[in-house]
């Protein structure tokens, strides 16, 4: 009922998943930065999320962790699991009792699996997209692979939900945790497309500006910004930023502003045209 991809790229680990099932992101993905990631599906054993990550944290490889989980589960033939460890080792399991079509592919840093699919072309297309995305942001790479699987046929029952989880050390909001991306579309006619829209918003609001995106605030620009925020009805830049939720994209001391945020501010000035 589900197809997923678990991947590691550099110092990031993540999972992307889609299904004709309500809120698939609630059941399938799990990841911890510096430890690994996994997807549990088919007759999903959600306890495997904690068990699998604990085994990886103790130093088990993906294959060893998978074998240990299977040994202790009497419904292993009904389960499906993809797992990637701290070093990018990957393993995938498809139980013999999973509904057709069911299967998976593993590669360096990636485990792809699905059940109740239109056929093997789904996971094959996902692997091609994953390989083609080398060097891209992991969230984008996983989403592209998920979209490729959907375009190849996906879940043969249709579409309902999708989710994307990516972790990396210090990548969370304000650098206070490791969750770079945690997005869910729980019930939607085009969940993967909607997930892409949410990822665009996530990158704007919840991802810190890169050095290349930071525009130094010169005295001239400071005067322009002050006039723009005043015209927008705010006493200063900090007040406008807090209202619009751009805290990750403007320096606390006002020394720089993100180029996209500056463009958005200018677009809303009186008399601005599209």
Short mmCIF file of C-alpha atoms in Angstrom, two decimals:
data_model
loop_
_atom_site.label_atom_id
_atom_site.label_comp_id
_atom_site.label_asym_id
_atom_site.label_seq_id
_atom_site.Cartn_x
_atom_site.Cartn_y
_atom_site.Cartn_z
CA UNK A 1 0.00 0.00 0.00
CA UNK A 2 3.06 2.21 0.15
CA UNK A 3 6.27 3.16 -1.62
CA UNK A 4 9.20 4.78 0.12
CA UNK A 5 12.83 5.78 -0.22
CA UNK A 6 15.31 5.94 2.65
CA UNK A 7 18.55 7.75 1.92
CA UNK A 8 21.77 9.23 3.23
CA UNK A 9 23.63 12.02 1.50
CA UNK A 10 26.68 13.47 3.20
CA UNK A 11 25.68 14.27 6.77
CA UNK A 12 21.92 14.05 6.20
CA UNK A 13 19.52 11.11 6.46
CA UNK A 14 15.91 11.02 5.38
CA UNK A 15 12.77 9.25 4.23
CA UNK A 16 10.14 10.10 1.63
CA UNK A 17 6.96 8.03 1.41
CA UNK A 18 3.59 8.03 -0.35
CA UNK A 19 0.53 5.81 -0.10
CA UNK A 20 -3.19 5.30 -0.64
CA UNK A 21 -3.47 5.40 3.14
CA UNK A 22 -4.41 8.17 5.56
CA UNK A 23 -1.48 10.01 7.17
CA UNK A 24 1.27 7.66 6.01
CA UNK A 25 3.81 9.98 7.65
CA UNK A 26 2.45 8.98 11.04
CA UNK A 27 3.41 5.33 10.62
CA UNK A 28 6.30 4.86 8.21
CA UNK A 29 9.34 7.20 8.56
CA UNK A 30 11.91 7.55 11.32
CA UNK A 31 15.36 9.14 11.35
CA UNK A 32 17.99 10.44 13.76
CA UNK A 33 20.97 12.56 12.68
CA UNK A 34 24.27 10.74 13.04
CA UNK A 35 22.44 7.43 13.45
CA UNK A 36 20.38 6.56 10.36
CA UNK A 37 16.88 6.34 8.95
CA UNK A 38 14.24 3.73 8.19
CA UNK A 39 10.79 3.14 6.74
CA UNK A 40 8.46 0.46 8.12
CA UNK A 41 5.46 -0.41 5.95
CA UNK A 42 3.10 -3.07 4.53
CA UNK A 43 1.73 -4.54 7.78
CA UNK A 44 3.85 -1.86 9.44
CA UNK A 45 5.47 -2.64 12.76
CA UNK A 46 5.73 0.89 14.13
CA UNK A 47 7.78 -0.41 17.07
CA UNK A 48 10.52 -1.07 14.54
CA UNK A 49 11.17 2.67 14.34
CA UNK A 50 12.49 2.89 17.87
CA UNK A 51 14.02 -0.58 17.82
CA UNK A 52 15.81 -0.06 14.52
CA UNK A 53 17.22 3.34 15.41
CA UNK A 54 18.38 2.01 18.79
CA UNK A 55 20.22 -0.84 17.07
CA UNK A 56 21.87 1.57 14.66
CA UNK A 57 22.81 3.86 17.54
CA UNK A 58 24.50 0.91 19.22
CA UNK A 59 26.66 0.45 16.13
CA UNK A 60 24.76 -2.16 14.13
CA UNK A 61 24.95 -1.92 10.36
CA UNK A 62 21.74 -1.66 8.36
CA UNK A 63 21.90 -5.36 7.46
CA UNK A 64 22.57 -6.49 11.03
CA UNK A 65 19.80 -4.29 12.42
CA UNK A 66 17.34 -5.60 9.84
CA UNK A 67 18.25 -9.23 10.55
CA UNK A 68 17.80 -8.74 14.28
CA UNK A 69 14.40 -7.13 13.84
CA UNK A 70 13.22 -9.90 11.55
CA UNK A 71 14.40 -12.62 13.92
CA UNK A 72 12.19 -11.27 16.70
CA UNK A 73 9.01 -10.64 14.66
CA UNK A 74 6.67 -13.55 13.92
CA UNK A 75 4.85 -11.45 11.29
CA UNK A 76 8.03 -10.77 9.32
CA UNK A 77 6.52 -12.26 6.16
CA UNK A 78 3.89 -9.51 6.18
CA UNK A 79 6.34 -6.67 6.81
CA UNK A 80 8.41 -4.40 4.62
CA UNK A 81 11.38 -2.35 5.78
CA UNK A 82 14.05 -0.12 4.32
CA UNK A 83 16.97 1.04 6.44
CA UNK A 84 20.14 3.10 5.96
CA UNK A 85 22.85 3.30 8.61
CA UNK A 86 25.25 6.04 9.67
CA UNK A 87 27.77 5.19 6.94
CA UNK A 88 25.21 4.82 4.16
CA UNK A 89 24.95 1.04 4.31
CA UNK A 90 21.49 0.03 3.13
CA UNK A 91 19.18 -2.94 3.48
CA UNK A 92 15.60 -3.69 2.44
CA UNK A 93 13.18 -6.47 3.35
CA UNK A 94 9.97 -7.51 1.60
CA UNK A 95 8.08 -10.33 3.29
CA UNK A 96 6.78 -13.18 1.15
CA UNK A 97 3.19 -12.45 2.25
CA UNK A 98 3.20 -8.79 1.13
CA UNK A 99 0.57 -8.02 -1.51
CA UNK A 100 1.77 -7.83 -5.12
CA UNK A 101 3.54 -6.08 -6.57
CA UNK A 102 6.01 -5.86 -3.74
CA UNK A 103 9.79 -5.53 -3.71
CA UNK A 104 12.74 -3.25 -3.29
CA UNK A 105 16.14 -2.06 -4.49
CA UNK A 106 19.20 -1.07 -2.48
CA UNK A 107 22.25 0.91 -3.47
CA UNK A 108 24.99 2.99 -1.92
CA UNK A 109 23.22 5.13 0.66
CA UNK A 110 19.69 4.22 -0.40
CA UNK A 111 16.93 1.67 0.19
CA UNK A 112 13.78 1.82 -1.96
CA UNK A 113 10.72 -0.40 -1.41
CA UNK A 114 7.02 -0.64 -2.09
CA UNK A 115 3.99 -2.90 -1.99
CA UNK A 116 0.66 -2.98 -3.83
CA UNK A 117 2.42 -1.15 -6.66
CA UNK A 118 1.67 -1.21 -10.36
CA UNK A 119 4.94 -3.11 -10.85
CA UNK A 120 8.71 -3.09 -10.42
CA UNK A 121 8.95 -0.06 -12.68
CA UNK A 122 7.98 2.09 -9.68
CA UNK A 123 11.05 1.32 -7.56
CA UNK A 124 13.24 1.23 -10.66
CA UNK A 125 12.17 4.76 -11.63
CA UNK A 126 12.84 5.93 -8.09
CA UNK A 127 16.37 4.54 -8.20
CA UNK A 128 17.05 6.28 -11.53
CA UNK A 129 15.82 9.59 -10.11
CA UNK A 130 17.86 9.13 -6.93
CA UNK A 131 21.04 8.52 -8.92
CA UNK A 132 20.35 11.50 -11.17
CA UNK A 133 19.92 13.78 -8.14
CA UNK A 134 23.42 13.32 -6.72
CA UNK A 135 24.66 16.61 -5.31
CA UNK A 136 21.21 18.09 -4.71
CA UNK A 137 19.74 18.92 -1.32
CA UNK A 138 18.62 15.61 0.24
CA UNK A 139 15.03 16.78 0.71
CA UNK A 140 14.82 17.63 -3.00
CA UNK A 141 16.53 14.41 -4.02
CA UNK A 142 14.14 12.25 -2.00
CA UNK A 143 11.10 14.14 -3.23
CA UNK A 144 12.21 13.81 -6.86
CA UNK A 145 12.58 10.06 -6.42
CA UNK A 146 9.12 9.83 -4.85
CA UNK A 147 7.61 11.82 -7.72
CA UNK A 148 9.33 9.54 -10.24
CA UNK A 149 7.83 6.49 -8.58
CA UNK A 150 4.40 8.07 -8.65
CA UNK A 151 4.77 8.97 -12.33
CA UNK A 152 5.75 5.36 -13.07
CA UNK A 153 2.52 4.06 -11.53
CA UNK A 154 2.95 4.28 -7.79
CA UNK A 155 0.38 2.70 -5.50
CA UNK A 156 -2.00 0.88 -7.81
CA UNK A 157 -4.96 1.78 -5.58
CA UNK A 158 -4.40 5.52 -6.03
CA UNK A 159 -3.11 8.46 -4.00
CA UNK A 160 -3.91 9.87 -0.57
CA UNK A 161 -0.94 10.90 1.58
CA UNK A 162 2.79 11.57 1.51
CA UNK A 163 5.53 12.61 3.91
CA UNK A 164 9.13 13.81 3.96
CA UNK A 165 11.51 13.61 6.94
CA UNK A 166 15.15 14.74 6.77
CA UNK A 167 17.59 15.15 9.65
CA UNK A 168 21.07 16.65 9.89
CA UNK A 169 23.11 17.83 12.84
CA UNK A 170 21.96 21.31 13.92
CA UNK A 171 19.72 21.78 10.87
CA UNK A 172 16.50 22.46 12.78
CA UNK A 173 14.75 25.74 13.52
CA UNK A 174 17.25 28.15 15.01
CA UNK A 175 19.84 25.36 15.04
CA UNK A 176 18.23 23.96 18.18
CA UNK A 177 17.54 20.43 16.89
CA UNK A 178 18.40 18.18 13.95
CA UNK A 179 15.12 18.17 12.01
CA UNK A 180 15.77 19.87 8.68
CA UNK A 181 12.44 18.86 7.10
CA UNK A 182 9.38 17.25 8.66
CA UNK A 183 6.39 17.61 6.35
CA UNK A 184 3.19 15.59 5.98
CA UNK A 185 0.27 15.67 3.59
CA UNK A 186 -2.27 13.48 5.34
CA UNK A 187 -5.20 13.47 2.90
CA UNK A 188 -5.01 15.06 -0.55
CA UNK A 189 -5.84 14.09 -4.15
CA UNK A 190 -2.27 15.00 -5.24
CA UNK A 191 -0.20 14.49 -2.10
CA UNK A 192 3.25 14.49 -3.71
CA UNK A 193 2.60 17.72 -5.58
CA UNK A 194 1.32 19.26 -2.35
CA UNK A 195 4.39 17.98 -0.52
CA UNK A 196 6.54 19.83 -3.05
CA UNK A 197 4.64 23.05 -2.39
CA UNK A 198 5.16 22.64 1.34
CA UNK A 199 8.86 21.96 0.83
CA UNK A 200 9.21 25.28 -0.98
CA UNK A 201 7.61 27.00 2.01
CA UNK A 202 9.76 25.02 4.43
CA UNK A 203 12.91 26.19 2.66
CA UNK A 204 11.79 29.81 2.90
CA UNK A 205 10.49 29.92 6.46
CA UNK A 206 12.32 27.16 8.32
CA UNK A 207 15.73 27.00 6.66
CA UNK A 208 18.54 29.41 7.46
CA UNK A 209 19.92 31.62 4.70
CA UNK A 210 23.16 30.54 3.08
CA UNK A 211 26.07 32.95 2.81
CA UNK A 212 25.23 33.42 -0.87
CA UNK A 213 21.65 34.46 -0.02
CA UNK A 214 22.68 37.13 2.52
CA UNK A 215 22.69 40.75 1.36
CA UNK A 216 24.78 43.10 3.58
CA UNK A 217 22.66 45.96 4.93
CA UNK A 218 24.46 49.16 3.96
CA UNK A 219 23.32 52.56 5.30
CA UNK A 220 21.48 53.16 2.01
CA UNK A 221 19.72 49.78 2.16
CA UNK A 222 18.92 50.30 5.85
CA UNK A 223 17.11 53.54 4.95
CA UNK A 224 15.19 51.81 2.16
CA UNK A 225 14.17 48.93 4.44
CA UNK A 226 13.03 51.35 7.17
CA UNK A 227 10.81 53.15 4.65
CA UNK A 228 9.40 49.88 3.32
CA UNK A 229 8.50 48.42 6.70
CA UNK A 230 6.98 51.77 7.77
CA UNK A 231 4.83 51.75 4.63
CA UNK A 232 3.76 48.24 5.55
CA UNK A 233 2.59 49.50 8.94
CA UNK A 234 5.44 48.29 11.16
CA UNK A 235 7.72 50.35 13.44
CA UNK A 236 10.90 48.53 12.40
CA UNK A 237 12.31 45.59 10.51
CA UNK A 238 12.22 43.26 13.52
CA UNK A 239 8.48 43.83 13.91
CA UNK A 240 7.86 43.08 10.23
CA UNK A 241 10.05 39.98 10.37
CA UNK A 242 8.22 38.68 13.43
CA UNK A 243 4.85 39.23 11.79
CA UNK A 244 5.85 37.50 8.57
CA UNK A 245 7.85 34.69 10.25
CA UNK A 246 11.15 35.38 8.45
CA UNK A 247 13.33 35.06 11.56
CA UNK A 248 15.59 32.48 9.89
CA UNK A 249 16.29 34.87 7.02
CA UNK A 250 17.26 38.15 8.66
CA UNK A 251 20.22 38.77 10.99
CA UNK A 252 19.26 39.51 14.59
CA UNK A 253 21.57 42.52 14.56
CA UNK A 254 20.24 43.70 11.19
CA UNK A 255 23.59 43.33 9.45
CA UNK A 256 22.18 41.29 6.56
CA UNK A 257 18.88 40.31 4.98
CA UNK A 258 18.05 37.37 2.77
CA UNK A 259 17.77 38.28 -0.90
CA UNK A 260 14.38 36.57 -1.29
CA UNK A 261 12.99 38.30 1.78
CA UNK A 262 14.25 41.64 0.50
CA UNK A 263 12.51 40.99 -2.81
CA UNK A 264 9.28 40.14 -0.99
CA UNK A 265 9.50 43.33 1.03
CA UNK A 266 10.05 45.40 -2.09
CA UNK A 267 7.17 43.69 -3.89
CA UNK A 268 4.79 44.97 -1.21
CA UNK A 269 5.90 48.59 -1.29
CA UNK A 270 3.24 51.12 -2.30
CA UNK A 271 3.05 51.41 -6.06
CA UNK A 272 4.95 48.16 -6.69
CA UNK A 273 3.78 46.20 -9.73
CA UNK A 274 4.15 42.53 -10.62
#
